Short mmCIF file of C-alpha atoms and ligand atoms in Angstrom, two decimals:
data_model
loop_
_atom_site.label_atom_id
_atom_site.label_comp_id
_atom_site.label_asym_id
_atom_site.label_seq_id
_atom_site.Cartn_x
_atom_site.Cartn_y
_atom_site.Cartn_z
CA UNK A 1216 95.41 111.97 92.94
CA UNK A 1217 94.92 114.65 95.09
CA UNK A 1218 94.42 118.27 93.96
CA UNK A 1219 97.42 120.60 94.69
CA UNK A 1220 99.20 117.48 95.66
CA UNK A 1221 102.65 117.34 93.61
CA UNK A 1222 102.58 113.88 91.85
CA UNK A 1223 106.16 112.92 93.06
CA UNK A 1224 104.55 113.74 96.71
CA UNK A 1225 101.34 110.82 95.95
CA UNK A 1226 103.60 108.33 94.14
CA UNK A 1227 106.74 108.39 96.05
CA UNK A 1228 110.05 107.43 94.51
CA UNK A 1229 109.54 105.30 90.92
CA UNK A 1230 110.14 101.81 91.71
CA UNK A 1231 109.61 101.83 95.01
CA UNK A 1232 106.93 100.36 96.59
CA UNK A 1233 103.95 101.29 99.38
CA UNK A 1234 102.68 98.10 102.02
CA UNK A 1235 99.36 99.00 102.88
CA UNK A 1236 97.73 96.81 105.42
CA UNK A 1237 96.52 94.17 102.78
CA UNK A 1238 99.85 94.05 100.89
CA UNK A 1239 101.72 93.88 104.54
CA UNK A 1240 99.78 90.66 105.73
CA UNK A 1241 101.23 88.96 102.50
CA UNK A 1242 104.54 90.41 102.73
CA UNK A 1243 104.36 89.04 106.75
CA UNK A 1244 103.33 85.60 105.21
CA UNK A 1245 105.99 85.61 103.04
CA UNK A 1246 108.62 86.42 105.83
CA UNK A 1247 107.25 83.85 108.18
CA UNK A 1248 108.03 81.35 105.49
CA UNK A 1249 111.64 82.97 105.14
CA UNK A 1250 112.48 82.56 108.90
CA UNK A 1251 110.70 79.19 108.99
CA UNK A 1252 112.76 77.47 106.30
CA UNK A 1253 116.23 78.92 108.10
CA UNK A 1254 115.49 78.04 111.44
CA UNK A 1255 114.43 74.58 110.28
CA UNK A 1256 117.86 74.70 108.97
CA UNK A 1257 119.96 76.11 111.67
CA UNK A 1258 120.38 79.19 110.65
CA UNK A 1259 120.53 82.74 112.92
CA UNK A 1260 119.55 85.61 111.61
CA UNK A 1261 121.51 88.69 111.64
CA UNK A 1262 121.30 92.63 110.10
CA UNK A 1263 123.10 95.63 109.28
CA UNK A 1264 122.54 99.36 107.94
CA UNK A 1265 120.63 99.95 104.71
CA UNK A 1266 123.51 102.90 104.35
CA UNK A 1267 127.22 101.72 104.03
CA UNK A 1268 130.32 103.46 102.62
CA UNK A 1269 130.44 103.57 98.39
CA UNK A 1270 134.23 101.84 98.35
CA UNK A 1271 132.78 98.60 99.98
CA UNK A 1272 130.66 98.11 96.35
CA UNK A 1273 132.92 100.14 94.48
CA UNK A 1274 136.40 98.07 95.47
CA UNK A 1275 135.68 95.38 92.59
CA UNK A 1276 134.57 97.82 89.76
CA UNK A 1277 133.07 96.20 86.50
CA UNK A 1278 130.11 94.45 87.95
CA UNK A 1279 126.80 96.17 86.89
CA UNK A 1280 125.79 96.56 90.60
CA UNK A 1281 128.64 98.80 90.49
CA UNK A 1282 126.57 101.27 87.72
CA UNK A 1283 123.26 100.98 89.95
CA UNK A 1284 123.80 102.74 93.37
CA UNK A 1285 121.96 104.91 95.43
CA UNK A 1286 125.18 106.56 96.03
CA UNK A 1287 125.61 110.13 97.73
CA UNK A 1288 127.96 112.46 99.68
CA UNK A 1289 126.90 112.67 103.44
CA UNK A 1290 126.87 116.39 105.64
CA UNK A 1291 130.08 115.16 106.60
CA UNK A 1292 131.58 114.77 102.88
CA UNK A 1293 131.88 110.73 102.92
CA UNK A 1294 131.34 108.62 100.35
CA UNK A 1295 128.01 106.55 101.33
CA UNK A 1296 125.65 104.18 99.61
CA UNK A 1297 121.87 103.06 99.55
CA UNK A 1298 123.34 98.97 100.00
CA UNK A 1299 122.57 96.78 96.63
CA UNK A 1300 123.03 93.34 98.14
CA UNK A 1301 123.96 92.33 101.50
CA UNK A 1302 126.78 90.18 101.21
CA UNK A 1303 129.60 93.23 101.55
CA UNK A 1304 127.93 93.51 104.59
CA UNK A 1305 128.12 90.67 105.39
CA UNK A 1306 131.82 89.62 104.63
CA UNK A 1307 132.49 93.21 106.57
CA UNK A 1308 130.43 91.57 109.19
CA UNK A 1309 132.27 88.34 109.60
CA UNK A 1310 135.92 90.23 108.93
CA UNK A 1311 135.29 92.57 111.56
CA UNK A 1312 134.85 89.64 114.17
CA UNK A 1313 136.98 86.64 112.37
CA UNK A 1314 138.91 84.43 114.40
CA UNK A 1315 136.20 84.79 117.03
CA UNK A 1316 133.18 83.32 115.44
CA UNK A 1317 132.84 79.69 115.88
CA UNK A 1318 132.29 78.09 112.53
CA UNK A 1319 130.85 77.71 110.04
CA UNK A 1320 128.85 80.51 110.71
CA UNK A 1321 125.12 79.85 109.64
CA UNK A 1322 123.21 83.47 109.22
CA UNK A 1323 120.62 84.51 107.37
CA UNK A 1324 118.70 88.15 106.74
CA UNK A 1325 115.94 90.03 105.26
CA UNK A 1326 117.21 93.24 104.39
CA UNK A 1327 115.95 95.84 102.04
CA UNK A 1328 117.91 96.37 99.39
CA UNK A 1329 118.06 99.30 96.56
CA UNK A 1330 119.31 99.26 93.00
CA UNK A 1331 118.87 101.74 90.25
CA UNK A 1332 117.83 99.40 87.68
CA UNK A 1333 115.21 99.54 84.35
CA UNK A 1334 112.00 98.39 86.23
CA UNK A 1335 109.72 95.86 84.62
CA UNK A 1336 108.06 92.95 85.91
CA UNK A 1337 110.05 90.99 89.22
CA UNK A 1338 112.31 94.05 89.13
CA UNK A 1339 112.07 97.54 91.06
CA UNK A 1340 114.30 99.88 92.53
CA UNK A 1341 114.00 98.85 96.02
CA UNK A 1342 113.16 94.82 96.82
CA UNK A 1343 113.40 92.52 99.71
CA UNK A 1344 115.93 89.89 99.56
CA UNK A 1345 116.47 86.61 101.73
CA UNK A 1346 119.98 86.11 102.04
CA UNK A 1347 121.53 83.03 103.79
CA UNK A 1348 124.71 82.46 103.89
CA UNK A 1349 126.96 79.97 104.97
CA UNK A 1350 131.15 81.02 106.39
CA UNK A 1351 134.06 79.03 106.77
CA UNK A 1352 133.49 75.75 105.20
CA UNK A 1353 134.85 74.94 101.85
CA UNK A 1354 133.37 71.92 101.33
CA UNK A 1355 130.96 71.33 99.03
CA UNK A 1356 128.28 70.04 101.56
CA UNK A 1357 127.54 73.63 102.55
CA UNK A 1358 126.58 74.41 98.64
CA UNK A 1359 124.03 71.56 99.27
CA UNK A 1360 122.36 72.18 102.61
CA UNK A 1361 122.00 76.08 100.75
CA UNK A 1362 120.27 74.55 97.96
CA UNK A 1363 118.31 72.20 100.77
CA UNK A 1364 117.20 75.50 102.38
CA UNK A 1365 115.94 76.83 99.18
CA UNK A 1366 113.93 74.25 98.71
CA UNK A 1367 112.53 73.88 101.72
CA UNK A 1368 111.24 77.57 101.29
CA UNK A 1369 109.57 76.43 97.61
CA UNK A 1370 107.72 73.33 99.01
CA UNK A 1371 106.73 75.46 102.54
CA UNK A 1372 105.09 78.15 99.92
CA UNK A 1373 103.31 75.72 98.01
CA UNK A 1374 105.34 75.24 94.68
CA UNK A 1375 106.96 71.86 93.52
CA UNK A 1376 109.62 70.69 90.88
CA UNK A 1377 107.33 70.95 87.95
CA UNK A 1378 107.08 74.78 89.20
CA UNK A 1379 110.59 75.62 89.97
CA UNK A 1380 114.08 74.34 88.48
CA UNK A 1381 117.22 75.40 90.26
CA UNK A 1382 120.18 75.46 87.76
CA UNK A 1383 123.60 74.68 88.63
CA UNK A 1384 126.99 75.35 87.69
CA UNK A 1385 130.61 75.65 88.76
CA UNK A 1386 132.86 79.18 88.28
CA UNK A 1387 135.30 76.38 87.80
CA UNK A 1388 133.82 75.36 84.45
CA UNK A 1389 134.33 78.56 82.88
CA UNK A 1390 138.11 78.83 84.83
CA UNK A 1391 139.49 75.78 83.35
CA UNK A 1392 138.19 76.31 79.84
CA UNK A 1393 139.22 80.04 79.71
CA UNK A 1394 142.20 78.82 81.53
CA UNK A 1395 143.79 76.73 78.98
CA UNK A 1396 143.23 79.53 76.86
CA UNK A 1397 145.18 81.53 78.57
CA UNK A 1398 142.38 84.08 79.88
CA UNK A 1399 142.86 84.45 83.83
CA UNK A 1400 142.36 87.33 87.02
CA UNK A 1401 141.04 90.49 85.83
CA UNK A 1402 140.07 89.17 82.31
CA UNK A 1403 138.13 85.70 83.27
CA UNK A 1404 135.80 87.40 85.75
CA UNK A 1405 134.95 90.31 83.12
CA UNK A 1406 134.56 87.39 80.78
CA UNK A 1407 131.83 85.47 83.62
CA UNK A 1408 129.92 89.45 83.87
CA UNK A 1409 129.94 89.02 79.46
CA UNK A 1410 128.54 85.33 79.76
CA UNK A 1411 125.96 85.88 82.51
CA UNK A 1412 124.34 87.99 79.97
CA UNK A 1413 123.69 85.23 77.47
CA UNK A 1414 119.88 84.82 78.20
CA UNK A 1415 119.16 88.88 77.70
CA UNK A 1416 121.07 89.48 75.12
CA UNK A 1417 121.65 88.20 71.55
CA UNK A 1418 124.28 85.87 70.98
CA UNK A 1419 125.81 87.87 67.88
CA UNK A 1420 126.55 90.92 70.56
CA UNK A 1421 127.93 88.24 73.05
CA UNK A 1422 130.28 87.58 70.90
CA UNK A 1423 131.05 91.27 69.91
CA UNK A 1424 131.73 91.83 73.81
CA UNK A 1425 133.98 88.87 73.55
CA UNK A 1426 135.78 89.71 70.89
CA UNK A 1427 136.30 93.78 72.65
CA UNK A 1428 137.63 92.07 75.40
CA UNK A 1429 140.40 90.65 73.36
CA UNK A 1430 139.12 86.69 73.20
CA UNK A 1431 139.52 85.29 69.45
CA UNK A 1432 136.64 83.42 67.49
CA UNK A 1433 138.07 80.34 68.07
CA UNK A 1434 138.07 80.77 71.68
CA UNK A 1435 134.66 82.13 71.72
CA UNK A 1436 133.29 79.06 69.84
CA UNK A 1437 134.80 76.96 72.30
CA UNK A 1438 133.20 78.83 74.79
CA UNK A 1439 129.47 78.79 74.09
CA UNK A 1440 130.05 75.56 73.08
CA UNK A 1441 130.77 74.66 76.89
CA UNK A 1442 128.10 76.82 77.62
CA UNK A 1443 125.40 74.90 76.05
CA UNK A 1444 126.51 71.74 78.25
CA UNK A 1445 123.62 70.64 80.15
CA UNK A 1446 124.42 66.86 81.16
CA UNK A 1447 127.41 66.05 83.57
CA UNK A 1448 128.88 62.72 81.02
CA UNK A 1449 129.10 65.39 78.67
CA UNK A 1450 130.70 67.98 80.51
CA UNK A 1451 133.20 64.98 81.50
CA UNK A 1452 134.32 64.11 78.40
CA UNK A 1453 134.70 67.59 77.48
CA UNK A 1454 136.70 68.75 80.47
CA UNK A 1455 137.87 64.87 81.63
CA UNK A 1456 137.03 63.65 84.48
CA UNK A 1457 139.90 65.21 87.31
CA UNK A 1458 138.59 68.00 86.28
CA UNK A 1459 137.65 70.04 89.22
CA UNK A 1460 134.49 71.42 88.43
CA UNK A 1461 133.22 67.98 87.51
CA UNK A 1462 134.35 66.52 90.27
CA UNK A 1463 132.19 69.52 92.60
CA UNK A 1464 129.53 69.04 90.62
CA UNK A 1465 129.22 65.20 90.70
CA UNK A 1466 129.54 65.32 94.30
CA UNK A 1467 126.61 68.27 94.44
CA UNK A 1468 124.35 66.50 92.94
CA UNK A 1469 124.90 62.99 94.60
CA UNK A 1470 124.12 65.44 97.70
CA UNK A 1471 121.57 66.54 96.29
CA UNK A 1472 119.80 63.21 95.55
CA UNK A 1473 120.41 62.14 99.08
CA UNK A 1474 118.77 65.62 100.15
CA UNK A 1475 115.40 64.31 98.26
CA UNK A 1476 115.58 67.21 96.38
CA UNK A 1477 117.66 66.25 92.83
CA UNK A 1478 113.96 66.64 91.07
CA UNK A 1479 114.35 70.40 91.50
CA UNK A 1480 117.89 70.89 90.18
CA UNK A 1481 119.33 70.48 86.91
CA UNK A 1482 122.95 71.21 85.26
CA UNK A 1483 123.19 74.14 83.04
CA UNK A 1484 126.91 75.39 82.75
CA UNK A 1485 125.27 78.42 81.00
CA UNK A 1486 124.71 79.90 84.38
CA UNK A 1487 128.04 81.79 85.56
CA UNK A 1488 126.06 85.06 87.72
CA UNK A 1489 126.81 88.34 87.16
CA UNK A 1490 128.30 89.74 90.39
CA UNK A 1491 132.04 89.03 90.10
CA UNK A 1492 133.16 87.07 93.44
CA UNK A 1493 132.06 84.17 92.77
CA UNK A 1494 134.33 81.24 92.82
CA UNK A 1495 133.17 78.26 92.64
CA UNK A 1496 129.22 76.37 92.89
CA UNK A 1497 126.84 78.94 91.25
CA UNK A 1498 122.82 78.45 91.03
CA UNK A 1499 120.21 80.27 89.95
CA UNK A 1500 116.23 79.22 90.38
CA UNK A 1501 113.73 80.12 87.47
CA UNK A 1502 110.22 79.28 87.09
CA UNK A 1503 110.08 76.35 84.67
CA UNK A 1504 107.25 78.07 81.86
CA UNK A 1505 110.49 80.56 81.70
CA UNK A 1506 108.04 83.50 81.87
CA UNK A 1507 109.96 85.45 85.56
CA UNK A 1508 113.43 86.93 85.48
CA UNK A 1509 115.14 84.77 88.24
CA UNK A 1510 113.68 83.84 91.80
CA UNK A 1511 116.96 83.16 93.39
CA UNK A 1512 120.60 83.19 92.97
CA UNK A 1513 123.84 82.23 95.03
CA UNK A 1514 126.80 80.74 94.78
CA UNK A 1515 130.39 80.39 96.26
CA UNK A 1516 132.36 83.38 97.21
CA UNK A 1517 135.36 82.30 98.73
CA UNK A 1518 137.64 85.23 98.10
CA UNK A 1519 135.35 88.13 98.81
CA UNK A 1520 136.87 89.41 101.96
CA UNK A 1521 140.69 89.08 100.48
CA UNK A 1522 138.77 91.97 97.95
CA UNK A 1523 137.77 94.18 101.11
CA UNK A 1524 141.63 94.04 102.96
CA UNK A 1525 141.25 91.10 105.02
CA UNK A 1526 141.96 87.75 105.20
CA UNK A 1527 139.70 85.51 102.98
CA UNK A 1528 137.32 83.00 104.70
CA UNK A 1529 135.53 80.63 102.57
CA UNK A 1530 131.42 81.24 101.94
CA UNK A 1531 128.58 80.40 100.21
CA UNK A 1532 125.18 81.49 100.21
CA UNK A 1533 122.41 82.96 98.03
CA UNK A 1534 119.63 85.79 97.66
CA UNK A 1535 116.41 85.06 97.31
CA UNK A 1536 114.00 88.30 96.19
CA UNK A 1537 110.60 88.91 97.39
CA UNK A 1538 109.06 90.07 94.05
CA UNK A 1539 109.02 87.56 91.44
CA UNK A 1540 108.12 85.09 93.79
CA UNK A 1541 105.10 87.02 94.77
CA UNK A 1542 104.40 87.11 90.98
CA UNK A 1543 104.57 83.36 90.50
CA UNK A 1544 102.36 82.44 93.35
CA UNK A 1545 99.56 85.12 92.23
CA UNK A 1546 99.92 83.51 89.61
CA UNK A 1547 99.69 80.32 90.42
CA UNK A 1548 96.89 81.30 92.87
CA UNK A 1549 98.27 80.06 95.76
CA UNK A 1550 98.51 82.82 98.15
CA UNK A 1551 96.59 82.23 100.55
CA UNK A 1552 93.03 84.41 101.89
CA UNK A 1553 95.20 86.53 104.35
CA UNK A 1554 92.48 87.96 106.98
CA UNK A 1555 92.41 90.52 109.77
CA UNK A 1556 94.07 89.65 112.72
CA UNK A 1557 90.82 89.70 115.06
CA UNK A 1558 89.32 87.60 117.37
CA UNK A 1559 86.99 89.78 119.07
CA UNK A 1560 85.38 92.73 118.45
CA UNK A 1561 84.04 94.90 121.34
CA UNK A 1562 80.85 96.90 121.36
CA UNK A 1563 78.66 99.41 123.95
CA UNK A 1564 75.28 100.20 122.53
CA UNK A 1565 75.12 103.24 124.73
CA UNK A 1566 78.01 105.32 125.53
CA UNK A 1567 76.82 104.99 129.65
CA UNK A 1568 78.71 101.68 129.01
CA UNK A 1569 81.78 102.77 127.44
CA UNK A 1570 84.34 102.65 130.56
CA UNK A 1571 82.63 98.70 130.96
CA UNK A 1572 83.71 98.01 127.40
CA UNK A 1573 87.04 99.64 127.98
CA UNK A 1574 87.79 97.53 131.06
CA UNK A 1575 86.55 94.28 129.19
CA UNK A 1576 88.58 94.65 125.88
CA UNK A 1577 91.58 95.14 128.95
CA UNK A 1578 91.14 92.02 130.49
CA UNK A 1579 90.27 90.37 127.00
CA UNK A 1580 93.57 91.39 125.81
CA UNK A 1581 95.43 90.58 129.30
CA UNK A 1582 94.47 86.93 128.61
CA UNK A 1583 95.84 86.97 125.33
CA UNK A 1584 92.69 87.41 122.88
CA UNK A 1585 93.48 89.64 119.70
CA UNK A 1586 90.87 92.48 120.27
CA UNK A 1587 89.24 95.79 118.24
CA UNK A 1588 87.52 97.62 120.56
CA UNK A 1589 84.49 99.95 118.67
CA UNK A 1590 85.88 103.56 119.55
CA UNK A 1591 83.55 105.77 118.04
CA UNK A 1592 79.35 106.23 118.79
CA UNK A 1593 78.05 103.33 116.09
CA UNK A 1594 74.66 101.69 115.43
CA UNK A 1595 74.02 98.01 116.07
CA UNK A 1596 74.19 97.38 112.50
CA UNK A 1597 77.36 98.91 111.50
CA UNK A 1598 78.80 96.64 114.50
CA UNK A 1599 77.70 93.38 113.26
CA UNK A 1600 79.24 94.49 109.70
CA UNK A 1601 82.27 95.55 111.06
CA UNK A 1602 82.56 91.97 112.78
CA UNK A 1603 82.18 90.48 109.76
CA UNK A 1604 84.65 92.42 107.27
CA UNK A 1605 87.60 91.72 110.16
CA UNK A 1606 86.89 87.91 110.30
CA UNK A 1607 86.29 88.17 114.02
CA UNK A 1608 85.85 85.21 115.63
CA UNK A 1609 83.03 86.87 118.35
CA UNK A 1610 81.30 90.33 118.60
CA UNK A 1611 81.05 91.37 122.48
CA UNK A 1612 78.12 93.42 122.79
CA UNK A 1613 77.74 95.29 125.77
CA UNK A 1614 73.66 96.27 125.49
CA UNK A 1615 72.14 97.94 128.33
CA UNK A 1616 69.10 95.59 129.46
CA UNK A 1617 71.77 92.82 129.26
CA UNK A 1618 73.87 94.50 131.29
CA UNK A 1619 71.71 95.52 133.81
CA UNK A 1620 71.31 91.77 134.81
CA UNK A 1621 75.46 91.67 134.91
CA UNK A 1622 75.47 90.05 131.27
CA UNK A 1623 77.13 90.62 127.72
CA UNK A 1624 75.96 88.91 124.72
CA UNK A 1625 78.32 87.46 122.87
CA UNK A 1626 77.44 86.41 118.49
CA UNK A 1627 79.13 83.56 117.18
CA UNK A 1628 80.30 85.29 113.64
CA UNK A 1629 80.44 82.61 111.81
CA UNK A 1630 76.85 80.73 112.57
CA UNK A 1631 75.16 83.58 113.88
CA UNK A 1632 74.48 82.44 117.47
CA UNK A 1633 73.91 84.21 120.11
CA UNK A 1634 74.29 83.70 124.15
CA UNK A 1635 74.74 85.68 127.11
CA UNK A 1636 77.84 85.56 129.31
CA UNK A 1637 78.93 87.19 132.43
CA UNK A 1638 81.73 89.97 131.81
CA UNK A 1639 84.55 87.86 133.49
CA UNK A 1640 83.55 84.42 132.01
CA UNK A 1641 84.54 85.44 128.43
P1 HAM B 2215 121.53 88.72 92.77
O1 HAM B 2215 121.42 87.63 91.76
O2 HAM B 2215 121.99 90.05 92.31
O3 HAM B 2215 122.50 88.18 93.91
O4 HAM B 2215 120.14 88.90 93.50
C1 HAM B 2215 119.51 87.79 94.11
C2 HAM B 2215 118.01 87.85 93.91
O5 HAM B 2215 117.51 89.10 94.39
C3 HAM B 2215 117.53 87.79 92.48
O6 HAM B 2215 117.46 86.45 92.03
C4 HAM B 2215 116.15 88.42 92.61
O7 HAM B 2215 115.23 87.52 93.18
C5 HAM B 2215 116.40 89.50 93.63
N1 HAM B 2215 116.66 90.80 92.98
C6 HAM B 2215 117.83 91.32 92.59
N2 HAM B 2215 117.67 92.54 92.06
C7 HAM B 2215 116.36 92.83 92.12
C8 HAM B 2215 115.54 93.95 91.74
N3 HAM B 2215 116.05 95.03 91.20
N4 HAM B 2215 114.21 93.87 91.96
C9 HAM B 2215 113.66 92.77 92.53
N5 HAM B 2215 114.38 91.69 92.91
C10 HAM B 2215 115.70 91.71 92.72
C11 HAM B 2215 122.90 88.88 95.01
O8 HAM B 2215 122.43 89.94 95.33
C12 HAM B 2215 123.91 88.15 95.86
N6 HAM B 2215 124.42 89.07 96.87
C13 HAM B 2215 123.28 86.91 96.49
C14 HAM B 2215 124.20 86.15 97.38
C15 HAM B 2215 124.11 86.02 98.73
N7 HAM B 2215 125.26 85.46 96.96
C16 HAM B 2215 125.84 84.91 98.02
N8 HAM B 2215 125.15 85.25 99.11
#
């Protein structure tokens, strides 16, 4: 730290994070590999404003997301908030234009989003989060090319099923069991917020927040009963087999198989998610040693925008966060030796040559090469070093007995060879 610098001024904002050059390369590599896996899938991406107004997150109260926002009264005395997640956004998006957009709609983001949560490891205040999203299709098929998608992103990054398992569920589990107990609207989604909790919390105060929300023992032991169902006969014979949710979640994972990609997923009606919309296929990805709070999550959301005053369209989609997966693959070791982005590196021994070496990084650069030109007086050595530490493919030296005879030399970085060229040859 600086002296007479203010520590809030050299640490910015707690939880928030700096990219300096090295951390942006990965963070570049990382977003190539988001936009590669959607395109490869169809998708266009799309944005929106980091700020939006407080009521579109505040509408459905109850959900923790709720408790965490950057929220704040503009010069103008509105309501306004840092945005948590992107799909309001979205859904405000696709209201604002339905009718009009030919479906389904196939969009995909990487916006910054900002939550004032507990930070710890995989969590800050402020994270990146690829969000694709699928509108106006209700059948199930959409859930599946999502997970597809995901996938796609996993293997393109260099992870496999024996890193990553992707566990699925269905709202609808939850619905019909809480259903025939007679817990619906207002008191089954509160109930879905309680159970998403399950693998942070102990079970005894699970059941406490049950039991405050007015459920009795018995119905609670039926509950994580269902909870702990992990294989789809058994969810059958406990639910029978019209049940909805089985039927969804047979026909997901048939998809699934014929996707190449059942190795990755697994059933685990324990998952439910925590954000409240959700109506139907949810999913969550965790690494499999169980170490990382979750990679990914997503589900079905087919009555968001009835929520926000317009007229519902059905969606499905997920989010996919930027920092645990960057703590797997360190990790794992597999992110790759990002270098500089140089090809050439251009160099005048004496400064009588420095409008020559000017006018040959131009041209250089007009044909496309990726070029550091040596701005300031160095020595010989401090060139070839410099070379080296950016990875450059070539160091153009402009030396004056060379150039007398109307030649550069040109040093192969990487074996060290050396040959003379005329200026407009390179
Ligand atoms: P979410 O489960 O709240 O869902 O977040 C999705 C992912 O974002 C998480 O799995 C995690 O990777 C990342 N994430 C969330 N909060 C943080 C944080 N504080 N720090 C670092 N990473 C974080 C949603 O946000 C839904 N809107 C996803 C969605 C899109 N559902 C349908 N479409």
């Amino acid at each position: 730290m600086h002296r007479g610098v203010p520590a809030s001024v050299s640490s910015g904002v707690r939880g928030t994070r700096d990219f300096y050059p090295e951390d942006m390369r990965v963070r570049s590599w990382l977003f190539g590999k988001f936009h590669d896996a959607a395109k490869s899938h169809g998708f266009e991406e799309y944005d929106a404003p980091v700020l939006e107004t407080e009521e579109i997150y505040t509408r459905k109260a109850g959900d923790e997301i709720v408790s965490q926002l950057y929220s704040f009264e503009d010069k103008g005395g509105r309501r306004v908030s840092l945005r948590p997640e992107m799909t309001p956004s979205l859904a405000r998006m696709v209201m604002a234009r339905s009718g009009t957009l030919p479906t389904p709609i196939k969009w995909y983001s990487i916006p910054q989003c900002w939550r004032y949560e507990r930070t710890q490891r995989g969590r800050g205040r402020e994270h990146y989060q690829w969000n694709v999203d699928i509108w106006g299709m209700s059948d199930i098929r959409a859930d599946a090319e999502l997970l597809s998608v995901m996938v796609h992103l996993l293997r393109s990054l260099g992870l496999s099923e024996e890193d990553i398992v992707v566990r699925v569920s269905n709202r609808k589990v939850l619905e019909q069991v809480l259903g025939d107990l007679g817990i619906e609207g207002d008191e089954f989604t509160e109930t879905c917020v309680i159970i998403d909790k399950m693998d942070k919390v102990p079970e005894e105060k699970i059941k406490e927040m049950l039991k405050e929300t007015g459920i009795d023992e018995e119905a609670i032991r039926r509950i994580l009963s269902i909870m702990g169902v992990k294989e789809l006969g058994a969810l059958a014979s406990e639910l029978g087999e019209g049940s909805p949710a089985v039927q969804e979640l047979t026909s997901l994972l048939t998809l699934c198989d014929s996707y190449g990609i059942r190795g990755w997923i697994e059933l685990d009606t324990s998952v439910v998610r925590g954000l409240s919309y959700y109506t139907g296929t949810v999913f969550e990805a965790h690494d499999r040693a169980g170490e990382l709070r979750a990679i990914c999550g997503g589900g079905r959301y087919d009555r968001l925008i009835g929520t926000l005053g317009g007229k519902d369209m059905p969606a499905t989609g997920f989010g996919f966060g930027d920092m645990v997966i960057m703590e797997l693959l360190r990790e794992k070791g597999i992110v790759p030796d990002l270098g500089h982005d140089v090809q050439d590196v251009v160099f005048c021994l004496d400064e009588a040559n420095r409008g020559d070496a000017m006018a040959i990084a131009g041209r250089l650069r007009q044909t496309g090469r990726l070029v550091d030109l040596v701005l300031e007086e160095k020595r010989m050595k401090w060139a070839l070093r410099h070379a080296d530490r950016v990875a450059a493919e070539r160091l153009v030296m402009i030396l004056p007995e060379e150039w007398s005879r109307g030649k550069v030399k040109v040093r192969d970085i990487s074996s060290g060879t050396e040959t003379e060229h005329e200026p407009g040859s390179l």
